[in-house]
Amino acid sequence: MPTPVPRSSLPGPRAPRGRLDALYAEVQRRDPGEPEFHQAVREVLDSLGPSLARHPEFAEPGLMERVAEPERQIVFRVPWQDDSGTTRVNRGFRVEFSSTLGPYKGGLRFHPSVNLGIVKFLAFEQVLKNALTGLGLGGGKGGSDFDPRGRSEPEVMRFCQSFMTELHRHVGEHTDIPAGDIGVGGREIGFLFGQYRRITNRWEPGVLTGKGRDWGGSALRSQSTGYGNVLYAAHLLRTRGEELAGRRVVVSGSGNVAVHSIEKAQELGAHVLTASDSDGCVVDEKGIDVPLLREIKEVERGRISAYAERRGASARYLPGGRVWDVPADVALPSATQNELDAGAALALLRHGVRVVSEGANMPTTPEAIRILQGAGVAFGPGKAANAGGVVTSAFEMQQNAQRDTWSSAWVEERLALVMRTIHDTCAETAALHGAPGNHVLGANIAAFERLAAAMLAQGVV
Ligand code: NDP
């Protein structure tokens, strides 16, 4: 196993720390109890030293402070009735973080773990991710602590209607355009859109992305986060002179991003061995059977354990098991934040992993990133590698504005082009700042510089 190098010898010049440390301390003081937000801000601040050294104008007082402070945070009550007629009350959130580069754009998450800090970290990441795409998109994120698991479809519908009854005042095709995330797929987007249309009496498809294809949705929107991440991982491999075909791949999760990552990796000839949920993981030596996985997760809304029961001898279910313990060349964390920790990184290294590319948002802990990068693993950070979803959302907005429908082939061609550009931007920015191969630094600097330049041009707002 390669020996991890200490942090001080990692590639990339260190930041002139004073201002950045003071800002980080202020973020911690002002937003106590929001560790995920602190983590996301810290990672970005840690990358910016070389950029501020080249661009002293970005160190103008107040600019960095505005980058780390949302424009608006909305917290609201979501009352709804369950099937027994009992009134339930959840909490809804929308963090409209930055509209410098375009309308607020980012998904909604329905999961019991959702709180303001989680939504804020996701919104902050989204601002930078959207900047990196080069498209006209600001950043935001939202959601609720509602748990759709075990809820009937009428309950999910009533919840979505109540959620949109408040949210509709804050969103709009030129203002804020939500989409899906954990717990919010095509079904929920349909219920949300229906309620928006009813309340506003407007056919305004550009208000939400991830819609059904027959009513304003784009080809490949649901596939594009996973597909894009696999394309990113393939580019990372290629810079090492390797192809994805024939490689062993582990994927975590079994939701939208995971399923489509598995599908695309298999299409490109990789051997995908795993999928998981919050209860455990399956290992399938013959390769994951995507139609069976979709039937269980998307149609039946069942658990991953059912996959092993129905697949036969090639598959085994490991209750509480981790996909990181399965030998693989490539790992695609695609479930949730901080799922790949230092222990998982060391396990992946022991088995010879060469590429880790994040389908989920912030799935790798800072310590795990240091271990992987220190050992020479090519690492694709989520804000670059999983940008395919928001890119196709932007394509959906373009089609809605033009009252047009693009073919799957055209969407996929454009998606591939943007993913390639994002990869090359991260690689070139990292090299320019003395840290070749460090896509964390490259992504953070490239995104920050686009945002900061636009903020300077727009004045103190
Ligand atoms: P889904 O709801 O479709 O799937 C989520 C998957 O992750 C499920 O398998 C779920 O298992 C698992 N999971 C969720 N929370 C936890 C947890 N706390 N511990 C362990 N497993 C968990 O969501 P998506 O596939 O859409 O999203 C996955 C990740 O990708 C998220 O980080 C999201 O922010 C990110 N992402 C999604 C985009 C999109 O277009 N959908 C775009 C960019 C990023 P279980 O059923 O047991 O909860």
Short mmCIF file of C-alpha atoms and ligand atoms in Angstrom, two decimals:
data_model
loop_
_atom_site.label_atom_id
_atom_site.label_comp_id
_atom_site.label_asym_id
_atom_site.label_seq_id
_atom_site.Cartn_x
_atom_site.Cartn_y
_atom_site.Cartn_z
CA MET A 1 0.00 0.00 0.00
CA PRO A 2 1.38 3.48 -0.84
CA THR A 3 2.23 5.47 2.28
CA PRO A 4 0.08 8.60 2.74
CA VAL A 5 2.21 11.76 2.77
CA PRO A 6 1.79 14.34 5.50
CA ARG A 7 -0.44 17.31 4.75
CA SER A 8 2.39 19.82 4.56
CA SER A 9 3.94 18.02 1.59
CA LEU A 10 0.72 17.74 -0.42
CA PRO A 11 0.81 19.44 -3.82
CA GLY A 12 -0.31 23.04 -4.00
CA PRO A 13 1.03 26.20 -2.42
CA ARG A 14 -0.41 26.94 1.01
CA ALA A 15 -2.62 29.96 1.49
CA PRO A 16 -1.46 33.25 3.00
CA ARG A 17 -3.54 32.27 5.95
CA GLY A 18 -4.39 35.27 8.11
CA ARG A 19 -7.51 36.60 6.37
CA LEU A 20 -8.82 33.19 5.40
CA ASP A 21 -8.43 31.88 8.96
CA ALA A 22 -10.18 34.94 10.36
CA LEU A 23 -13.05 34.48 7.93
CA TYR A 24 -13.36 30.81 8.81
CA ALA A 25 -13.44 31.66 12.52
CA GLU A 26 -16.20 34.18 11.80
CA VAL A 27 -18.24 31.62 9.85
CA GLN A 28 -17.94 29.20 12.78
CA ARG A 29 -18.95 31.89 15.25
CA ARG A 30 -21.91 33.12 13.22
CA ASP A 31 -23.22 29.70 12.19
CA PRO A 32 -22.68 27.47 15.23
CA GLY A 33 -23.88 23.88 15.02
CA GLU A 34 -23.47 23.68 11.25
CA PRO A 35 -20.42 21.37 10.86
CA GLU A 36 -21.13 20.39 7.24
CA PHE A 37 -21.27 24.06 6.22
CA HIS A 38 -18.03 24.75 8.09
CA GLN A 39 -16.41 21.78 6.35
CA ALA A 40 -17.45 22.95 2.88
CA VAL A 41 -16.25 26.52 3.52
CA ARG A 42 -12.96 25.34 5.01
CA GLU A 43 -12.14 23.23 1.97
CA VAL A 44 -12.68 26.15 -0.36
CA LEU A 45 -10.75 28.65 1.79
CA ASP A 46 -7.87 26.17 2.03
CA SER A 47 -7.62 26.22 -1.79
CA LEU A 48 -7.69 29.97 -2.37
CA GLY A 49 -4.23 31.12 -1.26
CA PRO A 50 -2.62 30.80 -4.71
CA SER A 51 -5.54 32.60 -6.34
CA LEU A 52 -5.45 35.54 -3.93
CA ALA A 53 -1.70 35.79 -4.46
CA ARG A 54 -2.24 36.20 -8.23
CA HIS A 55 -5.36 38.36 -7.90
CA PRO A 56 -5.03 40.79 -4.99
CA GLU A 57 -8.28 42.44 -6.17
CA PHE A 58 -10.19 39.37 -4.93
CA ALA A 59 -8.90 40.05 -1.43
CA GLU A 60 -10.89 43.31 -1.38
CA PRO A 61 -12.53 43.63 2.06
CA GLY A 62 -16.00 42.15 2.10
CA LEU A 63 -15.77 40.05 -1.04
CA MET A 64 -14.72 36.75 0.55
CA GLU A 65 -17.16 37.47 3.36
CA ARG A 66 -20.02 37.72 0.85
CA VAL A 67 -18.94 34.49 -0.86
CA ALA A 68 -19.43 32.70 2.48
CA GLU A 69 -22.75 34.33 3.41
CA PRO A 70 -26.07 33.38 1.74
CA GLU A 71 -28.10 36.16 0.14
CA ARG A 72 -31.26 34.78 1.75
CA GLN A 73 -32.33 31.86 3.97
CA ILE A 74 -35.98 30.84 4.17
CA VAL A 75 -37.26 28.52 6.89
CA PHE A 76 -40.94 27.56 6.96
CA ARG A 77 -43.55 25.30 8.49
CA VAL A 78 -44.94 22.45 6.37
CA PRO A 79 -48.18 21.08 7.87
CA TRP A 80 -49.84 18.08 6.20
CA GLN A 81 -52.20 15.24 7.08
CA ASP A 82 -51.19 11.59 7.05
CA ASP A 83 -53.52 8.80 5.89
CA SER A 84 -55.05 8.46 9.36
CA GLY A 85 -56.03 12.14 9.36
CA THR A 86 -53.36 13.09 11.91
CA THR A 87 -51.72 16.46 11.27
CA ARG A 88 -47.95 16.31 10.93
CA VAL A 89 -45.59 19.28 10.93
CA ASN A 90 -42.24 19.32 9.15
CA ARG A 91 -39.78 22.10 8.55
CA GLY A 92 -38.96 23.39 5.06
CA PHE A 93 -35.83 25.25 3.92
CA ARG A 94 -34.62 27.16 0.90
CA VAL A 95 -31.21 28.77 0.99
CA GLU A 96 -30.80 31.23 -1.89
CA PHE A 97 -27.05 31.54 -1.68
CA SER A 98 -25.92 33.51 -4.72
CA SER A 99 -27.60 35.04 -7.76
CA THR A 100 -24.44 36.70 -9.10
CA LEU A 101 -24.16 34.43 -12.14
CA GLY A 102 -27.84 33.65 -12.74
CA PRO A 103 -31.06 32.69 -10.95
CA TYR A 104 -30.67 30.55 -7.82
CA LYS A 105 -30.46 26.92 -8.96
CA GLY A 106 -30.17 23.70 -6.96
CA GLY A 107 -32.16 20.72 -5.75
CA LEU A 108 -34.52 19.89 -2.91
CA ARG A 109 -33.69 17.14 -0.41
CA PHE A 110 -36.33 15.29 1.63
CA HIS A 111 -34.57 13.29 4.35
CA PRO A 112 -34.92 13.21 8.16
CA SER A 113 -31.32 14.43 8.55
CA VAL A 114 -32.04 17.73 6.75
CA ASN A 115 -31.43 20.92 8.75
CA LEU A 116 -30.35 24.46 7.92
CA GLY A 117 -26.64 23.62 8.10
CA ILE A 118 -26.96 20.73 5.64
CA VAL A 119 -28.99 22.83 3.20
CA LYS A 120 -26.48 25.67 3.55
CA PHE A 121 -23.48 23.44 2.81
CA LEU A 122 -25.27 22.03 -0.23
CA ALA A 123 -26.18 25.54 -1.44
CA PHE A 124 -22.59 26.77 -0.98
CA GLU A 125 -21.24 23.81 -2.97
CA GLN A 126 -23.89 24.43 -5.60
CA VAL A 127 -22.83 28.06 -6.12
CA LEU A 128 -19.28 26.96 -6.96
CA LYS A 129 -20.38 23.93 -8.98
CA ASN A 130 -22.68 26.07 -11.08
CA ALA A 131 -19.92 28.64 -11.61
CA LEU A 132 -17.65 25.86 -12.83
CA THR A 133 -20.11 24.82 -15.55
CA GLY A 134 -19.60 28.15 -17.30
CA LEU A 135 -23.40 28.46 -17.61
CA GLY A 136 -25.63 31.30 -16.35
CA LEU A 137 -26.64 29.76 -13.04
CA GLY A 138 -26.60 31.09 -9.49
CA GLY A 139 -26.79 28.65 -6.59
CA GLY A 140 -29.28 27.56 -3.96
CA LYS A 141 -30.60 24.45 -2.28
CA GLY A 142 -33.62 23.45 -0.24
CA GLY A 143 -35.48 20.63 1.36
CA SER A 144 -37.21 19.32 4.43
CA ASP A 145 -36.76 16.91 7.30
CA PHE A 146 -39.75 14.98 5.91
CA ASP A 147 -38.98 11.25 5.55
CA PRO A 148 -40.68 9.81 2.45
CA ARG A 149 -39.67 6.27 3.44
CA GLY A 150 -42.76 4.21 4.34
CA ARG A 151 -45.15 7.00 3.31
CA SER A 152 -47.99 6.26 0.89
CA GLU A 153 -48.15 8.09 -2.42
CA PRO A 154 -51.13 10.26 -1.31
CA GLU A 155 -49.13 11.25 1.80
CA VAL A 156 -46.13 12.23 -0.33
CA MET A 157 -48.46 14.22 -2.60
CA ARG A 158 -50.07 16.10 0.29
CA PHE A 159 -46.66 16.86 1.75
CA CYS A 160 -45.34 18.17 -1.60
CA GLN A 161 -48.45 20.32 -2.06
CA SER A 162 -48.04 21.87 1.37
CA PHE A 163 -44.31 22.42 0.78
CA MET A 164 -44.98 24.20 -2.53
CA THR A 165 -47.81 26.27 -1.01
CA GLU A 166 -45.11 28.21 0.84
CA LEU A 167 -42.20 27.76 -1.58
CA HIS A 168 -44.10 29.16 -4.58
CA ARG A 169 -43.66 32.74 -3.31
CA HIS A 170 -39.90 32.42 -3.50
CA VAL A 171 -39.34 30.57 -6.79
CA GLY A 172 -39.87 31.35 -10.48
CA GLU A 173 -38.14 30.78 -13.81
CA HIS A 174 -36.12 34.00 -13.48
CA THR A 175 -35.68 33.83 -9.70
CA ASP A 176 -35.05 30.40 -8.25
CA ILE A 177 -35.37 27.03 -9.98
CA PRO A 178 -35.37 23.94 -7.72
CA ALA A 179 -34.79 20.35 -8.88
CA GLY A 180 -34.44 16.95 -7.17
CA ASP A 181 -31.90 15.57 -4.72
CA ILE A 182 -32.07 12.81 -2.08
CA GLY A 183 -35.70 11.76 -1.61
CA VAL A 184 -36.94 14.00 -4.43
CA GLY A 185 -37.26 12.31 -7.83
CA GLY A 186 -39.62 12.55 -10.78
CA ARG A 187 -42.68 11.71 -8.68
CA GLU A 188 -42.09 14.52 -6.18
CA ILE A 189 -41.18 17.05 -8.91
CA GLY A 190 -44.53 16.20 -10.54
CA PHE A 191 -46.49 16.89 -7.35
CA LEU A 192 -44.55 20.12 -6.72
CA PHE A 193 -45.06 21.35 -10.29
CA GLY A 194 -48.79 20.55 -10.20
CA GLN A 195 -49.25 22.61 -7.04
CA TYR A 196 -47.18 25.52 -8.40
CA ARG A 197 -49.31 25.57 -11.56
CA ARG A 198 -52.53 25.47 -9.55
CA ILE A 199 -51.54 28.29 -7.19
CA THR A 200 -50.06 30.62 -9.79
CA ASN A 201 -52.34 29.80 -12.72
CA ARG A 202 -49.25 29.84 -14.93
CA TRP A 203 -47.76 27.23 -17.25
CA GLU A 204 -44.20 28.04 -16.30
CA PRO A 205 -42.13 24.90 -16.91
CA GLY A 206 -38.88 26.78 -16.26
CA VAL A 207 -39.69 26.97 -12.53
CA LEU A 208 -38.55 23.39 -11.81
CA THR A 209 -36.21 20.96 -13.55
CA GLY A 210 -36.37 17.18 -13.52
CA LYS A 211 -39.90 17.25 -14.96
CA GLY A 212 -41.41 14.37 -16.96
CA ARG A 213 -40.47 14.39 -20.63
CA ASP A 214 -44.05 14.85 -21.80
CA TRP A 215 -44.54 18.03 -19.78
CA GLY A 216 -41.39 20.05 -20.19
CA GLY A 217 -38.64 17.73 -18.96
CA SER A 218 -35.35 17.11 -20.76
CA ALA A 219 -34.07 13.84 -22.13
CA LEU A 220 -31.44 12.38 -19.79
CA ARG A 221 -32.03 14.75 -16.84
CA SER A 222 -32.32 11.88 -14.37
CA GLN A 223 -29.37 10.03 -15.91
CA SER A 224 -27.02 12.97 -16.23
CA THR A 225 -25.45 13.25 -12.75
CA GLY A 226 -24.35 9.61 -12.80
CA TYR A 227 -23.44 9.64 -16.48
CA GLY A 228 -21.43 12.83 -16.02
CA ASN A 229 -19.51 11.44 -13.07
CA VAL A 230 -18.53 8.34 -15.01
CA LEU A 231 -17.32 10.52 -17.88
CA TYR A 232 -15.29 12.53 -15.36
CA ALA A 233 -13.78 9.36 -13.87
CA ALA A 234 -12.93 8.14 -17.38
CA HIS A 235 -11.08 11.40 -18.08
CA LEU A 236 -9.16 11.04 -14.81
CA LEU A 237 -8.17 7.49 -15.78
CA ARG A 238 -7.17 8.60 -19.26
CA THR A 239 -4.71 11.16 -17.89
CA ARG A 240 -3.02 8.14 -16.29
CA GLY A 241 -3.01 6.30 -19.63
CA GLU A 242 -5.82 3.92 -18.66
CA GLU A 243 -9.32 3.23 -20.00
CA LEU A 244 -12.46 2.52 -17.97
CA ALA A 245 -13.18 -0.65 -19.97
CA GLY A 246 -12.25 -3.72 -17.97
CA ARG A 247 -11.76 -1.82 -14.67
CA ARG A 248 -13.37 -2.96 -11.42
CA VAL A 249 -15.66 -0.26 -10.03
CA VAL A 250 -17.39 0.14 -6.67
CA VAL A 251 -20.44 2.40 -6.38
CA SER A 252 -22.17 3.36 -3.11
CA GLY A 253 -25.88 4.16 -2.92
CA SER A 254 -28.74 2.82 -5.01
CA GLY A 255 -30.63 6.02 -5.82
CA ASN A 256 -30.69 8.18 -8.89
CA VAL A 257 -26.97 8.98 -9.04
CA ALA A 258 -25.81 5.46 -8.16
CA VAL A 259 -28.06 3.63 -10.63
CA HIS A 260 -27.08 5.84 -13.55
CA SER A 261 -23.40 5.70 -12.62
CA ILE A 262 -23.59 1.91 -12.73
CA GLU A 263 -25.47 1.99 -16.05
CA LYS A 264 -22.96 4.28 -17.77
CA ALA A 265 -19.88 2.56 -16.33
CA GLN A 266 -21.17 -0.77 -17.64
CA GLU A 267 -21.94 0.77 -21.03
CA LEU A 268 -18.27 1.84 -21.19
CA GLY A 269 -17.15 -1.72 -20.41
CA ALA A 270 -16.40 -1.48 -16.67
CA HIS A 271 -17.19 -4.23 -14.20
CA VAL A 272 -19.41 -2.70 -11.48
CA LEU A 273 -19.51 -4.85 -8.37
CA THR A 274 -21.54 -3.02 -5.72
CA ALA A 275 -24.55 -0.95 -4.71
CA SER A 276 -25.75 0.00 -1.22
CA ASP A 277 -28.31 1.79 0.93
CA SER A 278 -28.22 3.03 4.50
CA ASP A 279 -28.76 -0.55 5.79
CA GLY A 280 -25.93 -2.33 3.95
CA CYS A 281 -24.42 -3.22 0.60
CA VAL A 282 -24.57 -5.89 -2.08
CA VAL A 283 -21.56 -7.34 -3.86
CA ASP A 284 -22.27 -9.00 -7.19
CA GLU A 285 -19.27 -10.74 -8.76
CA LYS A 286 -21.09 -11.02 -12.10
CA GLY A 287 -21.67 -7.28 -12.16
CA ILE A 288 -24.74 -5.38 -10.94
CA ASP A 289 -27.93 -6.24 -12.85
CA VAL A 290 -29.29 -2.73 -13.51
CA PRO A 291 -32.85 -3.74 -14.58
CA LEU A 292 -33.23 -5.77 -11.34
CA LEU A 293 -31.82 -2.91 -9.25
CA ARG A 294 -34.21 -0.42 -10.88
CA GLU A 295 -37.18 -2.73 -10.37
CA ILE A 296 -36.43 -3.00 -6.65
CA LYS A 297 -35.42 0.61 -5.95
CA GLU A 298 -37.49 2.65 -8.43
CA VAL A 299 -40.66 0.59 -8.98
CA GLU A 300 -41.06 -1.25 -5.66
CA ARG A 301 -39.20 1.39 -3.58
CA GLY A 302 -37.67 -1.55 -1.68
CA ARG A 303 -34.37 -2.17 0.12
CA ILE A 304 -31.05 -3.25 -1.41
CA SER A 305 -31.16 -6.56 0.54
CA ALA A 306 -33.92 -7.71 -1.86
CA TYR A 307 -31.41 -7.52 -4.72
CA ALA A 308 -29.24 -10.30 -3.27
CA GLU A 309 -32.30 -12.43 -2.46
CA ARG A 310 -33.45 -12.29 -6.09
CA ARG A 311 -30.18 -12.20 -8.01
CA GLY A 312 -28.93 -15.69 -7.23
CA ALA A 313 -25.53 -17.12 -6.33
CA SER A 314 -23.33 -14.33 -7.72
CA ALA A 315 -24.61 -11.73 -5.23
CA ARG A 316 -24.30 -11.44 -1.48
CA TYR A 317 -25.80 -8.93 0.94
CA LEU A 318 -23.62 -7.53 3.73
CA PRO A 319 -25.82 -5.94 6.43
CA GLY A 320 -24.04 -2.77 7.58
CA GLY A 321 -21.29 -3.54 5.03
CA ARG A 322 -19.22 -0.95 3.16
CA VAL A 323 -18.51 -0.98 -0.55
CA TRP A 324 -15.01 0.38 0.17
CA ASP A 325 -13.89 -3.05 1.40
CA VAL A 326 -14.37 -4.55 -2.08
CA PRO A 327 -11.18 -4.52 -4.23
CA ALA A 328 -11.58 -2.03 -7.08
CA ASP A 329 -9.66 0.27 -9.44
CA VAL A 330 -12.28 3.03 -9.34
CA ALA A 331 -14.62 4.17 -6.53
CA LEU A 332 -17.71 6.33 -7.15
CA PRO A 333 -19.26 7.46 -3.82
CA SER A 334 -22.85 8.27 -4.81
CA ALA A 335 -24.99 8.21 -1.63
CA THR A 336 -24.46 11.04 0.86
CA GLN A 337 -22.03 13.41 2.60
CA ASN A 338 -19.06 12.08 4.61
CA GLU A 339 -19.73 8.44 3.69
CA LEU A 340 -16.08 7.82 2.69
CA ASP A 341 -13.91 8.42 5.76
CA ALA A 342 -10.21 7.92 6.49
CA GLY A 343 -10.67 4.21 7.26
CA ALA A 344 -12.51 3.72 3.99
CA ALA A 345 -9.77 5.60 2.09
CA LEU A 346 -7.10 3.34 3.58
CA ALA A 347 -9.15 0.25 2.67
CA LEU A 348 -9.48 1.47 -0.93
CA LEU A 349 -5.72 2.11 -1.10
CA ARG A 350 -4.93 -1.36 0.23
CA HIS A 351 -6.88 -2.75 -2.72
CA GLY A 352 -5.09 -0.54 -5.27
CA VAL A 353 -7.74 2.08 -6.08
CA ARG A 354 -6.48 4.63 -8.64
CA VAL A 355 -9.47 6.92 -9.17
CA VAL A 356 -12.12 8.24 -6.76
CA SER A 357 -14.77 10.47 -8.30
CA GLU A 358 -17.61 11.95 -6.25
CA GLY A 359 -21.15 11.40 -7.52
CA ALA A 360 -22.60 12.59 -4.21
CA ASN A 361 -22.01 16.02 -2.65
CA MET A 362 -19.03 16.05 -0.24
CA PRO A 363 -19.08 12.25 0.31
CA THR A 364 -15.36 12.16 1.15
CA THR A 365 -14.14 13.55 4.46
CA PRO A 366 -11.23 16.05 4.40
CA GLU A 367 -8.94 13.48 6.04
CA ALA A 368 -9.87 10.85 3.43
CA ILE A 369 -9.18 13.32 0.59
CA ARG A 370 -5.74 14.04 2.06
CA ILE A 371 -4.98 10.32 2.30
CA LEU A 372 -6.11 9.59 -1.25
CA GLN A 373 -4.39 12.58 -2.87
CA GLY A 374 -1.28 12.00 -0.79
CA ALA A 375 -1.07 8.45 -2.15
CA GLY A 376 -1.38 9.68 -5.75
CA VAL A 377 -5.00 8.67 -6.34
CA ALA A 378 -6.73 10.82 -9.00
CA PHE A 379 -9.57 12.49 -7.11
CA GLY A 380 -12.61 14.11 -8.76
CA PRO A 381 -14.37 16.50 -6.32
CA GLY A 382 -18.18 16.50 -6.46
CA LYS A 383 -18.51 20.12 -7.44
CA ALA A 384 -16.80 19.21 -10.70
CA ALA A 385 -17.53 15.51 -11.15
CA ASN A 386 -21.26 15.52 -10.35
CA ALA A 387 -22.06 18.75 -12.21
CA GLY A 388 -23.72 16.77 -15.02
CA GLY A 389 -27.10 16.97 -13.27
CA VAL A 390 -27.20 20.73 -13.08
CA VAL A 391 -25.79 21.01 -16.60
CA THR A 392 -28.74 19.05 -17.97
CA SER A 393 -31.06 21.12 -15.77
CA ALA A 394 -29.69 24.16 -17.60
CA PHE A 395 -30.40 22.36 -20.88
CA GLU A 396 -33.95 21.76 -19.62
CA MET A 397 -34.31 25.48 -18.87
CA GLN A 398 -33.05 26.30 -22.38
CA GLN A 399 -35.58 23.92 -23.95
CA ASN A 400 -38.38 25.40 -21.81
CA ALA A 401 -37.45 28.94 -22.82
CA GLN A 402 -37.44 27.95 -26.50
CA ARG A 403 -40.55 25.70 -26.20
CA ASP A 404 -38.30 23.07 -27.76
CA THR A 405 -37.43 19.39 -27.19
CA TRP A 406 -33.94 18.09 -27.78
CA SER A 407 -33.10 14.48 -28.67
CA SER A 408 -31.27 12.23 -26.20
CA ALA A 409 -28.31 12.05 -28.57
CA TRP A 410 -28.00 15.86 -28.68
CA VAL A 411 -28.28 16.19 -24.88
CA GLU A 412 -25.69 13.49 -24.34
CA GLU A 413 -23.29 15.04 -26.83
CA ARG A 414 -23.58 18.45 -25.15
CA LEU A 415 -23.29 16.92 -21.67
CA ALA A 416 -20.10 15.10 -22.68
CA LEU A 417 -18.66 18.33 -24.04
CA VAL A 418 -19.37 20.30 -20.85
CA MET A 419 -18.02 17.51 -18.59
CA ARG A 420 -14.85 17.44 -20.68
CA THR A 421 -14.52 21.22 -20.36
CA ILE A 422 -15.05 21.10 -16.59
CA HIS A 423 -12.42 18.37 -16.26
CA ASP A 424 -9.91 20.29 -18.39
CA THR A 425 -10.62 23.55 -16.53
CA CYS A 426 -9.90 21.89 -13.18
CA ALA A 427 -6.75 20.22 -14.50
CA GLU A 428 -5.41 23.39 -16.16
CA THR A 429 -6.24 25.63 -13.18
CA ALA A 430 -4.50 23.22 -10.80
CA ALA A 431 -1.40 23.12 -13.02
CA LEU A 432 -1.36 26.92 -13.38
CA HIS A 433 -1.34 27.28 -9.59
CA GLY A 434 1.51 24.82 -9.06
CA ALA A 435 -0.59 21.82 -8.04
CA PRO A 436 -0.86 19.58 -11.13
CA GLY A 437 -3.47 16.87 -10.73
CA ASN A 438 -5.12 18.47 -7.71
CA HIS A 439 -8.70 18.85 -8.98
CA VAL A 440 -9.95 19.97 -5.54
CA LEU A 441 -7.76 23.05 -5.77
CA GLY A 442 -8.44 23.47 -9.50
CA ALA A 443 -12.23 23.30 -9.09
CA ASN A 444 -12.31 25.66 -6.12
CA ILE A 445 -10.07 28.28 -7.73
CA ALA A 446 -11.70 28.18 -11.18
CA ALA A 447 -15.19 28.48 -9.68
CA PHE A 448 -14.19 31.16 -7.17
CA GLU A 449 -12.44 33.32 -9.76
CA ARG A 450 -15.47 33.37 -12.09
CA LEU A 451 -17.74 34.24 -9.19
CA ALA A 452 -15.41 36.82 -7.65
CA ALA A 453 -14.84 38.64 -10.94
CA ALA A 454 -18.60 38.92 -11.51
CA MET A 455 -19.14 40.11 -7.93
CA LEU A 456 -16.52 42.84 -8.36
CA ALA A 457 -18.16 43.93 -11.62
CA GLN A 458 -21.61 44.11 -10.01
CA GLY A 459 -20.60 46.25 -7.03
CA VAL A 460 -21.47 45.84 -3.37
CA VAL A 461 -24.74 43.91 -3.50
P1 NDP B 1 -31.60 9.31 -3.95
O1 NDP B 1 -32.57 9.67 -2.92
O2 NDP B 1 -32.09 8.88 -5.29
O3 NDP B 1 -30.63 8.17 -3.41
C1 NDP B 1 -29.88 8.36 -2.25
C2 NDP B 1 -29.11 7.08 -1.95
O4 NDP B 1 -28.19 7.34 -0.91
C3 NDP B 1 -30.00 5.95 -1.45
O5 NDP B 1 -29.42 4.73 -1.81
C4 NDP B 1 -29.95 6.15 0.06
O6 NDP B 1 -30.21 4.98 0.82
C5 NDP B 1 -28.52 6.58 0.27
N1 NDP B 1 -28.43 7.42 1.46
C6 NDP B 1 -29.06 8.60 1.68
N2 NDP B 1 -28.76 9.09 2.89
C7 NDP B 1 -27.95 8.19 3.44
C8 NDP B 1 -27.29 8.12 4.69
N3 NDP B 1 -27.44 9.10 5.62
N4 NDP B 1 -26.50 7.05 4.91
C9 NDP B 1 -26.33 6.10 3.96
N5 NDP B 1 -26.95 6.10 2.77
C10 NDP B 1 -27.73 7.13 2.51
O7 NDP B 1 -30.61 10.58 -4.08
P2 NDP B 1 -29.64 10.97 -5.29
O8 NDP B 1 -29.09 9.75 -5.92
O9 NDP B 1 -30.33 11.98 -6.11
O10 NDP B 1 -28.47 11.74 -4.52
C11 NDP B 1 -27.30 11.08 -4.01
C12 NDP B 1 -26.19 12.09 -3.79
O11 NDP B 1 -25.88 12.74 -5.03
C13 NDP B 1 -26.50 13.20 -2.80
O12 NDP B 1 -25.31 13.58 -2.14
C14 NDP B 1 -26.94 14.35 -3.70
O13 NDP B 1 -26.78 15.61 -3.07
C15 NDP B 1 -25.97 14.16 -4.84
N6 NDP B 1 -26.34 14.77 -6.12
C16 NDP B 1 -27.54 14.47 -6.71
C17 NDP B 1 -27.88 15.06 -7.90
C18 NDP B 1 -29.11 14.68 -8.66
O14 NDP B 1 -29.22 15.11 -9.82
N7 NDP B 1 -30.00 13.90 -8.12
C19 NDP B 1 -27.00 16.09 -8.53
C20 NDP B 1 -25.72 16.24 -7.87
C21 NDP B 1 -25.44 15.62 -6.70
P3 NDP B 1 -31.53 4.89 1.74
O15 NDP B 1 -32.64 4.58 0.78
O16 NDP B 1 -31.26 3.80 2.71
O17 NDP B 1 -31.69 6.22 2.40
#
